[in-house]
Short mmCIF file of C-alpha atoms in Angstrom, two decimals:
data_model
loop_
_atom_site.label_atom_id
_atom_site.label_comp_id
_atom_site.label_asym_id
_atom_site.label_seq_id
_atom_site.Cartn_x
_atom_site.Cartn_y
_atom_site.Cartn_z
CA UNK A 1 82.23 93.78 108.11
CA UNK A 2 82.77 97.01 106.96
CA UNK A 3 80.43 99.55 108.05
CA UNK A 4 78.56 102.66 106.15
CA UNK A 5 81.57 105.01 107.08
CA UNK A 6 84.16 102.95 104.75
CA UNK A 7 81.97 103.07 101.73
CA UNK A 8 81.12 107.05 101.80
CA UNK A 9 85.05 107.88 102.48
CA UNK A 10 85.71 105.27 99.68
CA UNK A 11 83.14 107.29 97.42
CA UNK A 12 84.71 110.80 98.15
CA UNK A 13 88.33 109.55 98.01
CA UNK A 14 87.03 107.96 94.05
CA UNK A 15 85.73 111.42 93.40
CA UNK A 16 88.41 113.37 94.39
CA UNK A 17 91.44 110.98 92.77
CA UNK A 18 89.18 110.34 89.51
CA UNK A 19 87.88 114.08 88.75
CA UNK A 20 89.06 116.89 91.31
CA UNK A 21 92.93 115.47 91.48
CA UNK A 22 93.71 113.44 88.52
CA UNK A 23 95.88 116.33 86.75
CA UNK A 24 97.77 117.31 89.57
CA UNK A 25 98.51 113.89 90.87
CA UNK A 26 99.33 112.95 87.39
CA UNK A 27 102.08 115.83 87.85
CA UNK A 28 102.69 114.93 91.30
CA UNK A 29 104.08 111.27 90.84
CA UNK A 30 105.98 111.85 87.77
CA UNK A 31 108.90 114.74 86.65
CA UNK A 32 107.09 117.64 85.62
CA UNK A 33 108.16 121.13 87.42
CA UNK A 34 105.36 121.23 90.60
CA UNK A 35 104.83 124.15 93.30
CA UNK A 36 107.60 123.89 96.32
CA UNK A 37 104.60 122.77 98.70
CA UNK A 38 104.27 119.55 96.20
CA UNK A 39 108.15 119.39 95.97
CA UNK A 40 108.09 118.17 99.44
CA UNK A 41 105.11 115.81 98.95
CA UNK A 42 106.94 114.28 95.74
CA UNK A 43 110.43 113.97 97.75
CA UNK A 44 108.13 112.33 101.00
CA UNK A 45 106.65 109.90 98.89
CA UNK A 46 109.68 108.87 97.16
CA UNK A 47 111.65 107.92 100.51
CA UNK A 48 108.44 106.52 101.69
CA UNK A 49 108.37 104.31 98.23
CA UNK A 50 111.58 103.52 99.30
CA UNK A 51 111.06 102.07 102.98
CA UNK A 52 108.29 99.95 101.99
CA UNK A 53 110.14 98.14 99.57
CA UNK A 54 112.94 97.54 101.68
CA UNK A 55 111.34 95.82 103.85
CA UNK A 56 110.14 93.08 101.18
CA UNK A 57 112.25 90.61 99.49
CA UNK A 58 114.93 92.30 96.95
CA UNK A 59 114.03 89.06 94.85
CA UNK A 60 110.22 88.76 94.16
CA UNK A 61 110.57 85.96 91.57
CA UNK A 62 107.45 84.33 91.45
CA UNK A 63 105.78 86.36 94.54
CA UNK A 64 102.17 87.57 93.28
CA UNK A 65 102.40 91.45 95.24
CA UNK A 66 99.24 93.46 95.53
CA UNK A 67 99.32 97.12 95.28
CA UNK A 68 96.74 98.66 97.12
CA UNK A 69 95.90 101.74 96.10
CA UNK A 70 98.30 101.84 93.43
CA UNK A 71 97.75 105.49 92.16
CA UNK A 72 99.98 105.98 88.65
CA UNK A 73 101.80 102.50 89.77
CA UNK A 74 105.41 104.16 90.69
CA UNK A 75 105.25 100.88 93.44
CA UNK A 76 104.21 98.50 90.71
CA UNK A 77 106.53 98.81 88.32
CA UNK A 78 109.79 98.87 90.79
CA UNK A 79 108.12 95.45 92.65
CA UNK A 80 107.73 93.67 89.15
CA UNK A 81 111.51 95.16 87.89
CA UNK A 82 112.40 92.56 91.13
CA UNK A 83 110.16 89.84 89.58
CA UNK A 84 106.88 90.09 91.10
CA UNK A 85 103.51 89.53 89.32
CA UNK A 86 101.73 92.81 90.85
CA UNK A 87 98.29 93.28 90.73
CA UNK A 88 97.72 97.20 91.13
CA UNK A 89 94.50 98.10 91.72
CA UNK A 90 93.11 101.57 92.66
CA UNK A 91 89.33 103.14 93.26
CA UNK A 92 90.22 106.06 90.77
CA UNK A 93 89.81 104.78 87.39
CA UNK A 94 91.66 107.82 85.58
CA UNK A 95 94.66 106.76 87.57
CA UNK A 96 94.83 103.82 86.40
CA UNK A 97 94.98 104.98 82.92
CA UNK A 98 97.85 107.24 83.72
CA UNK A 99 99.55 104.33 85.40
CA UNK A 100 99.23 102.29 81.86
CA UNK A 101 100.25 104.54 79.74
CA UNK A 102 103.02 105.12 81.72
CA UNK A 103 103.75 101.32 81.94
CA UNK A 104 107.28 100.84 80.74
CA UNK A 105 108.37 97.67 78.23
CA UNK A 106 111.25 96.49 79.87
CA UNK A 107 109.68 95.55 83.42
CA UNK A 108 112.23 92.24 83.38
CA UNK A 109 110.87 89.07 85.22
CA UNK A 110 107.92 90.99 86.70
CA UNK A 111 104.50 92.17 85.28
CA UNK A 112 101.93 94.36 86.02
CA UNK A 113 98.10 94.38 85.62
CA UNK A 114 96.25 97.63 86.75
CA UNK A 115 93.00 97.58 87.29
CA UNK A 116 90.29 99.70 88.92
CA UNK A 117 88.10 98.54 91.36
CA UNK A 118 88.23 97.06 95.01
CA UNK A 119 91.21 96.01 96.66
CA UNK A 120 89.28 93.91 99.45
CA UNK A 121 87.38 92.00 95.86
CA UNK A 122 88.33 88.57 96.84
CA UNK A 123 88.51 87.52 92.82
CA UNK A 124 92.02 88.66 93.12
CA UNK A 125 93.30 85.85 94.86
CA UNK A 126 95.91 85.27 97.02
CA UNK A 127 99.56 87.11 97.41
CA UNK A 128 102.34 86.89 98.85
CA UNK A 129 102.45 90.08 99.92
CA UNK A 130 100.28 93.39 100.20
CA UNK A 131 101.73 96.81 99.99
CA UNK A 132 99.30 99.92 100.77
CA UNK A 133 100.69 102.97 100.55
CA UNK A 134 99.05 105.98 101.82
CA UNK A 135 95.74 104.92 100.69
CA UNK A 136 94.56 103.31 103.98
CA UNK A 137 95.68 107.51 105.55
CA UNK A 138 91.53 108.24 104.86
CA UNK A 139 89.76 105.76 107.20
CA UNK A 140 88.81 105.87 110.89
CA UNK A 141 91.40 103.68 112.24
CA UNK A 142 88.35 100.98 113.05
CA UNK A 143 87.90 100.48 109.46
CA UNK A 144 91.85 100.29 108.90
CA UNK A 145 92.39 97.63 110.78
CA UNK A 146 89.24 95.71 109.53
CA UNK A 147 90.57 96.12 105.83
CA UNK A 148 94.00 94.84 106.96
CA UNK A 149 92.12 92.07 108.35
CA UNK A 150 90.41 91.58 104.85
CA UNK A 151 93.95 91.58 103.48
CA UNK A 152 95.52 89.35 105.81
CA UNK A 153 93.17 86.67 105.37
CA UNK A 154 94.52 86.31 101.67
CA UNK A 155 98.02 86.54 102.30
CA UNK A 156 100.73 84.41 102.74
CA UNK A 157 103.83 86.56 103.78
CA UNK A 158 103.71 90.06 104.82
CA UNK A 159 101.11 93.60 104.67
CA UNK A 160 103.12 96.76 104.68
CA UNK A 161 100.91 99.87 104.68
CA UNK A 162 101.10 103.83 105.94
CA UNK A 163 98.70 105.56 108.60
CA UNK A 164 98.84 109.18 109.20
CA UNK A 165 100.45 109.46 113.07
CA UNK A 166 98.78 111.36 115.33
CA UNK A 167 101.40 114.20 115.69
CA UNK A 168 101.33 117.83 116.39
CA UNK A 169 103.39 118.94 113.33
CA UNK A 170 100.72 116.78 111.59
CA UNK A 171 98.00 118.78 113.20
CA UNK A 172 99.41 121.95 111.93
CA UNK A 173 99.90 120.98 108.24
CA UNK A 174 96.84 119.92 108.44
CA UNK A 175 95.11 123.15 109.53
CA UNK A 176 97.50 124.71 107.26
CA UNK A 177 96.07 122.65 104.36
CA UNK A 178 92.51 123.91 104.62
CA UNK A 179 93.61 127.07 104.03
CA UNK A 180 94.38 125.93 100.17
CA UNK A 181 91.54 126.49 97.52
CA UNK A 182 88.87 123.59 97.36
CA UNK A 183 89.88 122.15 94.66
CA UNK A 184 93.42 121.61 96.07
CA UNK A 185 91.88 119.73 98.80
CA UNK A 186 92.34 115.76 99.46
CA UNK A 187 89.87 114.08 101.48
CA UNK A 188 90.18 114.76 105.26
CA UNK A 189 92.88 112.30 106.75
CA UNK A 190 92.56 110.08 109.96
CA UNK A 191 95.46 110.80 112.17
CA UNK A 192 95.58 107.82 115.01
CA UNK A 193 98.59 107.34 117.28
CA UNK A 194 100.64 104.08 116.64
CA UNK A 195 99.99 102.73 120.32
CA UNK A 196 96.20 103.14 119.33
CA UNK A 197 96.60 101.43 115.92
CA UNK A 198 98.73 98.54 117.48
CA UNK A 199 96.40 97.79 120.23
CA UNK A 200 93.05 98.12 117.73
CA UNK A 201 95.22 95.40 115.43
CA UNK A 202 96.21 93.48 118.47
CA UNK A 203 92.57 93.72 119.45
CA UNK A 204 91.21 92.01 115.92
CA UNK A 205 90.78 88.82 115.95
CA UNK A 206 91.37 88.36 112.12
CA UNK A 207 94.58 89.74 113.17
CA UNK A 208 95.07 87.19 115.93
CA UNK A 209 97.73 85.47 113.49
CA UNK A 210 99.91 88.55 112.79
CA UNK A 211 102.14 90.55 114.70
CA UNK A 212 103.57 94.77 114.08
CA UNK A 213 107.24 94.45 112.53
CA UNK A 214 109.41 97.44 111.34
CA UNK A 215 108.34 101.05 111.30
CA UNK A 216 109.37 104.70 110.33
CA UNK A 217 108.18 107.78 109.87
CA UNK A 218 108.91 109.98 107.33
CA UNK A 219 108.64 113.79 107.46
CA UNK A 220 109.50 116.00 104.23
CA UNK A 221 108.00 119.71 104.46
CA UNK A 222 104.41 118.77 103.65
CA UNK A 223 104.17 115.04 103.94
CA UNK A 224 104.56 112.98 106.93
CA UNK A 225 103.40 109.53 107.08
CA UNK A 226 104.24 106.15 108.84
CA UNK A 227 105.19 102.99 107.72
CA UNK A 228 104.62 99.77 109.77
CA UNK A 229 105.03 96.02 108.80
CA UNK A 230 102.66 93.06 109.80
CA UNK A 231 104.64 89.70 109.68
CA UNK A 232 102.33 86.31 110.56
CA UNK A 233 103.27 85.27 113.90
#
């Protein structure tokens, strides 16, 4: 059960991605000219992007694939281009009417429905597999692993999902980051070290089932983050 903590991060993260950051993500995750700070965020995400679908299967034919977090559904569209039915849901309701207006026509096999809301909503069904990109980075690792618990529990194949490592670079950009104006600000991230997060997820027992796969971390000016796989055991 997810405690008090979840639901007031969840309510600032909404806040900031629906009102504060909408704009400037909108900017962020598409090709418009952005400040050399963002460059790097932009050029982080994209090999991050990357990773995580790498490590699914190139042909998603038939696979239902839930986007966690989907932001302007750059994920989404490139998972249903392999086949996949996505389902891309995000807390920030203006994203997700960037991400279908920006919905291209020719997604092939695949298709995509965004919708705004709660990933953990158990209405969605079941998938094959669950991607989360960098929108677990905001929780206390407790209530990470409990949400990939939530996740695992409806899915058949695998999770892949970022955390923010516990790194001193990471501490730095950090500090660095507070210096920016308010309004630039994200929520506060949850740096945890992966031996922490692996023995917290090896320590849940609605994890009992699933084992850590692949990982890498990716570090681009002002973005680092980590991937890591969960396969079923």
């Amino acid at each position: 059960m997810l405690d008090a903590s979840y639901h007031e991060r969840r309510g600032k993260i909404k806040t900031y991605f629906d009102r504060t950051a909408a704009d400037a993500w909108s900017k962020l995750t598409s090709d418009a000219k952005v400040s050399r700070v963002r460059e790097t965020v932009r050029a982080g995400r994209d090999e991050m992007r990357r990773t995580l679908l790498s490590w699914l299967p190139e042909d998603l034919s038939g696979k239902r694939l839930l986007d966690a977090g989907c932001g302007t559904g750059m994920l989404a569209v490139e998972a249903a281009r392999r086949g996949a039915e996505v389902v891309a849901i995000d807390v920030a309701p203006t994203l997700i009417e960037i991400a279908r207006e920006r919905l291209p026509a020719d997604l092939g096999p695949g298709s995509v429905a965004f919708l705004a809301g709660d990933m953990l909503d158990p209405a969605h069904g079941q998938f094959d597999h669950v991607v989360a990109m960098d929108s677990l980075i905001h929780y206390r690792p407790e209530d990470v692993v409990k949400v990939l618990a939530g996740l695992a529990a409806r899915t058949l194949g695998s999770i892949v999902f970022t955390f923010a490592p516990r790194t001193i670079p990471l501490t730095i950009l950090h500090a660095i980051g507070q210096l920016f104006p308010r309004s630039d600000r994200s929520p506060a991230i949850e740096p945890v070290s992966e031996a922490r997060l692996r023995g917290l997820i090896g320590a849940d027992s609605g994890l009992s089932a699933w084992q850590p796969g692949r990982t890498r971390r990716i570090a681009v000016g002002f973005y680092m983050s980590q991937g890591l796989e969960l396969l079923p055991r």
